[in-house]
Each structure stands twice: as C-alpha cells, then as structure tokens.
Short mmCIF file of C-alpha atoms in Angstrom, two decimals:
data_model
loop_
_atom_site.label_atom_id
_atom_site.label_comp_id
_atom_site.label_asym_id
_atom_site.label_seq_id
_atom_site.Cartn_x
_atom_site.Cartn_y
_atom_site.Cartn_z
CA MET Z 1 24.57 78.70 114.06
CA THR Z 2 27.30 78.11 111.55
CA GLY Z 3 25.63 76.73 108.42
CA THR Z 4 22.22 77.41 109.52
CA ARG Z 5 20.05 78.84 106.75
CA GLN Z 6 17.60 81.48 107.71
CA LEU Z 7 14.08 80.91 106.23
CA SER Z 8 11.21 83.24 105.72
CA GLU Z 9 7.57 82.34 106.26
CA HIS Z 10 7.37 82.26 102.40
CA ASP Z 11 10.22 80.03 102.11
CA ARG Z 12 8.81 77.61 104.63
CA GLU Z 13 5.58 77.48 102.78
CA LEU Z 14 7.35 76.69 99.54
CA ARG Z 15 9.44 74.09 101.12
CA SER Z 16 6.37 72.33 102.65
CA ILE Z 17 4.52 72.34 99.21
CA ALA Z 18 7.71 70.93 97.49
CA ASN Z 19 7.91 68.21 100.09
CA GLY Z 20 4.18 67.36 99.82
CA GLY Z 21 3.84 68.22 103.53
CA LEU Z 22 6.72 65.79 104.51
CA PRO Z 23 9.81 66.99 106.59
CA THR Z 24 12.99 67.58 104.63
CA LEU Z 25 15.17 64.63 104.84
CA ALA Z 26 18.35 65.63 102.91
CA PHE Z 27 20.82 68.24 103.91
CA ASP Z 28 24.25 69.31 102.57
CA SER Z 29 26.01 68.81 105.89
CA ALA Z 30 24.74 68.31 109.39
CA THR Z 31 21.07 68.90 110.01
CA PRO Z 32 20.24 72.86 110.90
CA TYR Z 33 18.81 71.59 114.27
CA ASP Z 34 22.32 70.01 115.14
CA ASP Z 35 24.03 73.20 114.05
CA TYR Z 36 21.80 75.43 116.12
CA VAL Z 37 21.81 73.41 119.31
CA GLY Z 38 25.16 72.17 119.03
CA THR Z 39 24.26 68.61 119.85
CA ALA Z 40 27.70 67.00 118.66
CA VAL Z 41 29.41 69.12 121.30
CA LEU Z 42 26.68 68.91 124.00
CA HIS Z 43 26.49 65.11 124.02
CA ARG Z 44 30.38 64.80 124.26
CA LEU Z 45 30.25 66.68 127.43
CA GLN Z 46 29.08 63.97 129.58
CA ARG Z 47 32.45 62.40 130.63
CA THR Z 48 31.97 60.03 133.56
CA VAL Z 49 35.04 59.00 135.85
CA THR Z 50 33.70 55.66 136.98
CA ASP Z 51 31.71 52.72 135.57
CA ALA Z 52 28.84 53.26 138.20
CA PRO Z 53 25.54 53.60 136.17
CA GLU Z 54 24.21 56.11 138.53
CA GLU Z 55 27.01 58.67 137.81
CA LEU Z 56 25.71 59.63 134.33
CA ALA Z 57 22.40 60.75 135.82
CA PHE Z 58 24.24 62.72 138.55
CA LEU Z 59 26.42 64.43 136.00
CA VAL Z 60 23.74 65.26 133.41
CA THR Z 61 21.57 66.76 136.22
CA THR Z 62 24.40 68.80 137.34
CA GLN Z 63 25.23 70.09 133.82
CA VAL Z 64 21.37 70.95 133.27
CA MET Z 65 21.48 73.01 136.54
CA GLU Z 66 24.60 74.81 135.27
CA LEU Z 67 22.96 75.92 132.12
CA TYR Z 68 19.95 77.06 134.06
CA PHE Z 69 22.14 79.26 136.30
CA GLY Z 70 23.53 80.93 133.24
CA LEU Z 71 20.07 81.42 132.12
CA LEU Z 72 18.84 83.17 135.29
CA ARG Z 73 22.08 85.35 135.38
CA SER Z 74 21.31 86.55 132.00
CA GLU Z 75 17.55 87.25 132.74
CA TRP Z 76 18.22 89.08 136.01
CA GLN Z 77 21.05 91.32 134.42
CA LEU Z 78 18.45 92.08 131.56
CA ALA Z 79 15.79 92.96 134.52
CA GLN Z 80 18.54 95.41 135.94
CA ARG Z 81 19.11 97.23 132.80
CA GLN Z 82 15.39 97.56 132.24
CA LEU Z 83 15.08 98.84 135.75
CA ASP Z 84 18.06 101.30 135.22
CA GLU Z 85 15.88 102.38 132.12
CA ASP Z 86 12.85 102.86 134.34
CA ASP Z 87 10.99 100.28 132.40
CA ASP Z 88 9.35 98.68 135.32
CA ALA Z 89 6.77 96.77 132.93
CA ALA Z 90 9.58 95.14 131.06
CA ALA Z 91 11.50 94.26 134.19
CA THR Z 92 8.55 92.82 135.94
CA ALA Z 93 7.96 90.50 132.76
CA THR Z 94 11.59 89.50 132.71
CA ILE Z 95 11.49 88.46 136.36
CA ARG Z 96 8.22 86.63 136.02
CA ARG Z 97 9.74 84.64 133.07
CA SER Z 98 12.74 83.75 135.15
CA VAL Z 99 10.29 82.44 137.88
CA ARG Z 100 9.22 79.95 135.29
CA HIS Z 101 12.66 78.81 134.68
CA PHE Z 102 12.75 77.54 138.28
CA GLU Z 103 10.11 74.99 137.41
CA ALA Z 104 12.46 72.99 135.32
CA LEU Z 105 15.54 73.96 137.57
CA ASN Z 106 13.74 72.72 140.68
CA ALA Z 107 12.22 69.71 138.84
CA ALA Z 108 15.78 68.62 138.05
CA TRP Z 109 16.41 67.32 141.60
CA ALA Z 110 13.84 64.57 140.93
CA SER Z 111 16.35 63.00 138.65
CA LEU Z 112 18.44 62.39 141.72
CA SER Z 113 15.75 61.62 144.38
CA TRP Z 114 16.20 57.96 144.03
CA LEU Z 115 20.06 58.20 144.74
CA THR Z 116 20.85 56.24 148.10
CA PRO Z 117 24.05 56.55 150.04
CA ALA Z 118 25.26 53.13 148.70
CA GLN Z 119 24.71 54.29 145.05
CA PHE Z 120 26.18 57.74 145.66
CA ASN Z 121 29.22 56.12 147.34
CA ARG Z 122 29.97 54.19 144.12
CA PHE Z 123 31.41 57.19 142.45
CA ARG Z 124 31.58 60.00 145.04
CA ASP Z 125 35.26 59.38 146.08
CA ALA Z 126 36.22 59.55 142.35
CA LEU Z 127 34.89 63.24 142.39
CA GLY Z 128 37.75 64.16 144.48
CA GLU Z 129 37.46 67.68 145.67
CA ALA Z 130 34.88 68.54 143.04
CA SER Z 131 31.80 70.12 144.58
CA GLY Z 132 28.70 72.18 143.65
CA PHE Z 133 30.02 74.71 146.11
CA GLN Z 134 32.71 75.65 143.51
CA SER Z 135 30.14 76.63 140.64
CA ALA Z 136 30.91 80.05 139.35
CA ALA Z 137 27.55 80.45 137.74
CA TYR Z 138 25.74 79.49 140.96
CA ARG Z 139 27.96 81.96 142.89
CA HIS Z 140 27.08 84.69 140.27
CA VAL Z 141 23.28 83.87 140.76
CA GLU Z 142 23.80 84.19 144.59
CA PHE Z 143 25.57 87.57 144.04
CA LEU Z 144 22.55 88.83 141.91
CA LEU Z 145 20.24 87.88 144.75
CA GLY Z 146 22.22 89.96 147.30
CA ASN Z 147 24.03 87.10 148.96
CA LYS Z 148 27.37 88.57 148.63
CA SER Z 149 30.84 87.06 150.10
CA GLU Z 150 34.42 88.05 149.03
CA ALA Z 151 35.66 84.73 150.40
CA LEU Z 152 33.56 82.75 148.10
CA THR Z 153 35.40 84.31 145.03
CA ARG Z 154 38.74 82.93 146.10
CA PRO Z 155 38.39 79.45 144.79
CA HIS Z 156 38.27 80.92 141.28
CA ARG Z 157 41.49 82.88 141.32
CA ARG Z 158 43.31 80.55 139.02
CA ASN Z 159 40.68 81.13 136.49
CA PRO Z 160 41.25 84.81 135.70
CA GLU Z 161 38.21 85.56 133.50
CA THR Z 162 35.77 83.72 135.95
CA TYR Z 163 37.34 85.47 138.86
CA ARG Z 164 37.21 88.95 137.28
CA GLU Z 165 33.47 88.34 136.56
CA LEU Z 166 32.75 87.22 140.06
CA VAL Z 167 34.72 90.15 141.62
CA LYS Z 168 32.76 92.58 139.31
CA ALA Z 169 29.43 91.03 140.43
CA LEU Z 170 30.37 91.22 144.00
CA SER Z 171 31.17 95.06 143.78
CA GLU Z 172 28.12 95.88 141.61
CA PRO Z 173 24.40 96.37 142.71
CA SER Z 174 22.36 93.13 143.24
CA LEU Z 175 19.02 92.76 141.57
CA TYR Z 176 17.28 94.10 144.83
CA ASP Z 177 19.68 97.17 144.85
CA SER Z 178 18.62 97.88 141.51
CA VAL Z 179 14.93 97.68 142.49
CA LEU Z 180 15.38 99.96 145.39
CA ALA Z 181 17.21 102.34 143.28
CA PHE Z 182 14.29 102.36 140.78
CA LEU Z 183 11.71 103.01 143.77
CA ALA Z 184 13.61 105.84 144.81
CA ARG Z 185 13.60 107.42 141.49
CA ARG Z 186 9.88 106.81 141.40
CA GLY Z 187 9.51 109.16 144.53
CA HIS Z 188 9.48 106.42 147.33
CA ALA Z 189 11.37 107.14 150.26
CA VAL Z 190 14.06 104.59 150.09
CA PRO Z 191 16.75 105.88 152.51
CA ARG Z 192 20.07 107.00 150.93
CA LYS Z 193 21.93 104.46 153.14
CA ALA Z 194 20.03 101.57 151.41
CA ILE Z 195 21.28 102.79 147.76
CA GLU Z 196 24.63 104.57 148.33
CA ARG Z 197 26.55 101.63 150.03
CA ASP Z 198 29.25 99.17 149.63
CA TYR Z 199 27.37 96.58 147.40
CA ALA Z 200 30.12 94.09 148.27
CA ALA Z 201 28.89 94.33 151.90
CA ASP Z 202 25.83 92.40 153.29
CA TYR Z 203 22.64 94.24 152.93
CA GLU Z 204 21.09 95.60 156.18
CA PRO Z 205 17.38 95.45 156.11
CA GLY Z 206 15.35 98.39 157.89
CA PRO Z 207 11.99 99.60 158.81
CA GLU Z 208 12.23 102.49 156.33
CA VAL Z 209 12.34 99.99 153.14
CA GLU Z 210 9.65 98.00 154.84
CA ALA Z 211 7.41 101.04 154.83
CA VAL Z 212 8.26 101.73 151.14
CA TRP Z 213 7.12 98.11 150.25
CA VAL Z 214 3.96 98.64 152.11
CA GLU Z 215 3.38 101.89 150.05
CA VAL Z 216 4.36 99.91 146.83
CA TYR Z 217 1.70 97.28 147.51
CA GLY Z 218 -0.96 99.93 147.32
CA GLY Z 219 -0.28 101.26 143.78
CA PRO Z 220 0.60 100.29 140.34
CA LEU Z 221 4.13 98.72 141.18
CA ALA Z 222 2.72 95.92 143.19
CA PRO Z 223 3.24 93.34 140.44
CA LEU Z 224 6.99 94.08 140.57
CA GLY Z 225 6.81 93.19 144.42
CA GLU Z 226 4.99 90.23 143.65
CA ALA Z 227 7.31 88.92 140.74
CA LEU Z 228 10.20 89.48 143.20
CA THR Z 229 8.40 87.45 145.97
CA ASP Z 230 7.75 84.64 143.62
CA LEU Z 231 11.24 84.51 142.50
CA ALA Z 232 12.55 84.47 146.04
CA GLU Z 233 10.00 81.79 146.96
CA ARG Z 234 11.17 79.56 144.01
CA PHE Z 235 14.89 80.17 145.06
CA SER Z 236 14.02 78.94 148.49
CA ASP Z 237 12.48 75.91 147.00
CA TRP Z 238 15.82 75.17 145.13
CA ARG Z 239 17.90 75.46 148.31
CA TYR Z 240 15.37 73.31 150.29
CA ARG Z 241 15.69 70.57 147.57
CA HIS Z 242 19.32 70.68 147.64
CA VAL Z 243 19.41 70.14 151.31
CA MET Z 244 17.06 67.35 150.98
CA ALA Z 245 18.89 65.64 148.21
CA VAL Z 246 22.09 65.79 150.31
CA ARG Z 247 20.34 64.37 153.34
CA ARG Z 248 18.99 61.50 151.33
CA SER Z 249 22.36 60.58 149.54
CA MET Z 250 25.02 61.32 152.10
CA GLY Z 251 23.55 62.37 155.49
CA ALA Z 252 25.82 64.54 157.39
CA LYS Z 253 29.25 63.37 156.03
CA PRO Z 254 31.64 66.03 155.33
CA GLY Z 255 31.30 67.67 151.75
CA SER Z 256 33.71 66.85 149.11
CA GLY Z 257 34.72 70.53 148.73
CA GLY Z 258 35.87 70.69 152.33
CA SER Z 259 32.78 72.00 154.02
CA ASN Z 260 30.90 70.34 156.62
CA GLY Z 261 28.25 69.58 154.01
CA LEU Z 262 24.76 69.39 155.39
CA ALA Z 263 25.36 71.98 158.09
CA TRP Z 264 26.79 74.45 155.55
CA LEU Z 265 23.72 74.08 153.33
CA GLU Z 266 21.34 74.51 156.12
CA ARG Z 267 23.05 77.66 157.41
CA SER Z 268 23.00 79.04 153.81
CA MET Z 269 19.19 78.38 153.49
CA GLN Z 270 18.67 80.71 156.53
CA ARG Z 271 19.80 83.69 154.40
CA GLN Z 272 16.58 85.51 153.26
CA VAL Z 273 16.42 87.07 149.76
CA PHE Z 274 14.68 90.50 149.54
CA PRO Z 275 14.17 90.59 153.17
CA GLU Z 276 11.86 93.50 153.48
CA LEU Z 277 9.38 92.12 150.98
CA TRP Z 278 8.65 89.51 153.45
CA THR Z 279 8.60 91.37 156.76
CA ALA Z 280 6.57 94.23 155.21
CA ARG Z 281 3.71 91.70 154.90
CA THR Z 282 3.12 91.82 158.65
CA LEU Z 283 2.62 95.61 158.26
CA MET Z 284 0.04 95.48 155.23
#
C-alpha cells in the first residue's frame, strides 16, 4: 500500500464536494487503486511460453486458483485459532465465509471448459514437467483438510521456505483435528486416540466420533457441523470439476508431472474430507 493515502469519511465527503461529485482524475503518482492492488506487478505475471492463444486463459485461470488456495489457507488457519480460543461462533462464520470463496474457485473451471485436446496440445508440451500437482498452496490446503502425505512434501525440498511450511503443516493439527479438540473441551466424548495422535498420519474414523456428531447435531453447535459439511461438499465439487477438465482436455494421457494423470485424480477424489460428518447422518 505504499503511497496510498488513508481517507476518513469526512475527507471523502470534502473531496466529493470539491470535485462536484465527479471522480478525482489527478494524482501525484500511480493511482491509489494501482498501489493497493499492485496491478503493475499483477499484470506482468502472465508470461506465456508459446504463441498458442489458448495458453493465456490456461495460465490466468491457474493463477486465479493459486490466489484462492492462499486465501482458503489463511481463512482455515484463522478458524483454527478461533477454535483454539473456544470461539465457535467466530470459527463458524469464518468457515462459512470460506465456503463462499469456493463459488469463485469452482467457477474458474468454466474458463477452461471449452479447451479441446487439440487446443491443449498446442502448448502442453512446452510446459515441460510443470503440473498443478506441484502446487505448494494447494498441498497446504489438502493438509489443512486432513489429507496428509509426507511424500507429497518432497517435490519442494529445493525451496527451503516452502518445504518448511509444508512439513510444519504436515505435523500440525488439521482443521478437523482442531474441531474435534474443541468438541472435547466442550464436554463431548471425543476419544483420546482421535486427539492425541500423530497428526502427520492418516486420520482413522471411528464410531465414537460418529456418535459425537449425532449429539452435536442435537444442540447449539449444529451450525459448526453444517458449515464444515458445506466446505467438504464444495471441495469435492472442485476435485470433481478438476477431473472433468482433465478428461475433456487430455483424456487418460500421462500427467506432465509424472503421474498417471486422470487415474491419479480419480483416486484422490475418493479421499473423504471430515469422514464422520457424513457417516453420522445415517445414525441421525
């Protein structure tokens, strides 16, 4: 925000009167909008590697998704802090807000829904080994949702800062872990093994936590459960749309990052987020 002048409501009213209700058109340097948004930097970030006209849409869509991954990470870390402070109302509001972010994130796939195999092939080879699989921000999002894997931190070893952040996220509680710890402090019978565990290991769902969610849905914390359910559903939508975009643009070809592409994504899509929130519904 360098160079951006803060204005009070009174200042804005005086400016409007002085301008006769018209917008300010003269500034000493770049406009305050450009300073705040960083537009000069933002619009220099689209560096395509081919002359294929479709590549720019692919790159911009990918960058937009990266920004939203960072936003979701920030929101869920905030929700964890709020849960740690036993402020369930604030945490629920934060999670609900993050669900709304998925409306834009999921809609971003529409910008690539027209991409045919022939169009994708015009620039795909030029991407080399670059793959969305390598997104550190997305990996952090997955870790926060409880989909942990030490192996998936390894591509980032040569980027020390990013690698440290991912290893830290791997070993720390997920959002679901924070929720279960909060419910235990509120007197719900969350088993100790569900809380005092190796957070880098896969979470093992169980009937005791199912019973806790059945109880929660009968009380004042039900909105927290529904906010988490909405989040899990929207995340599943994102993964499904990813699979469909890959099917449409490249079929079952091997992925550029070395995976078997579509098959890898389809297996990943089977990993359920917040598992007992779904299975407990059978018991309600």
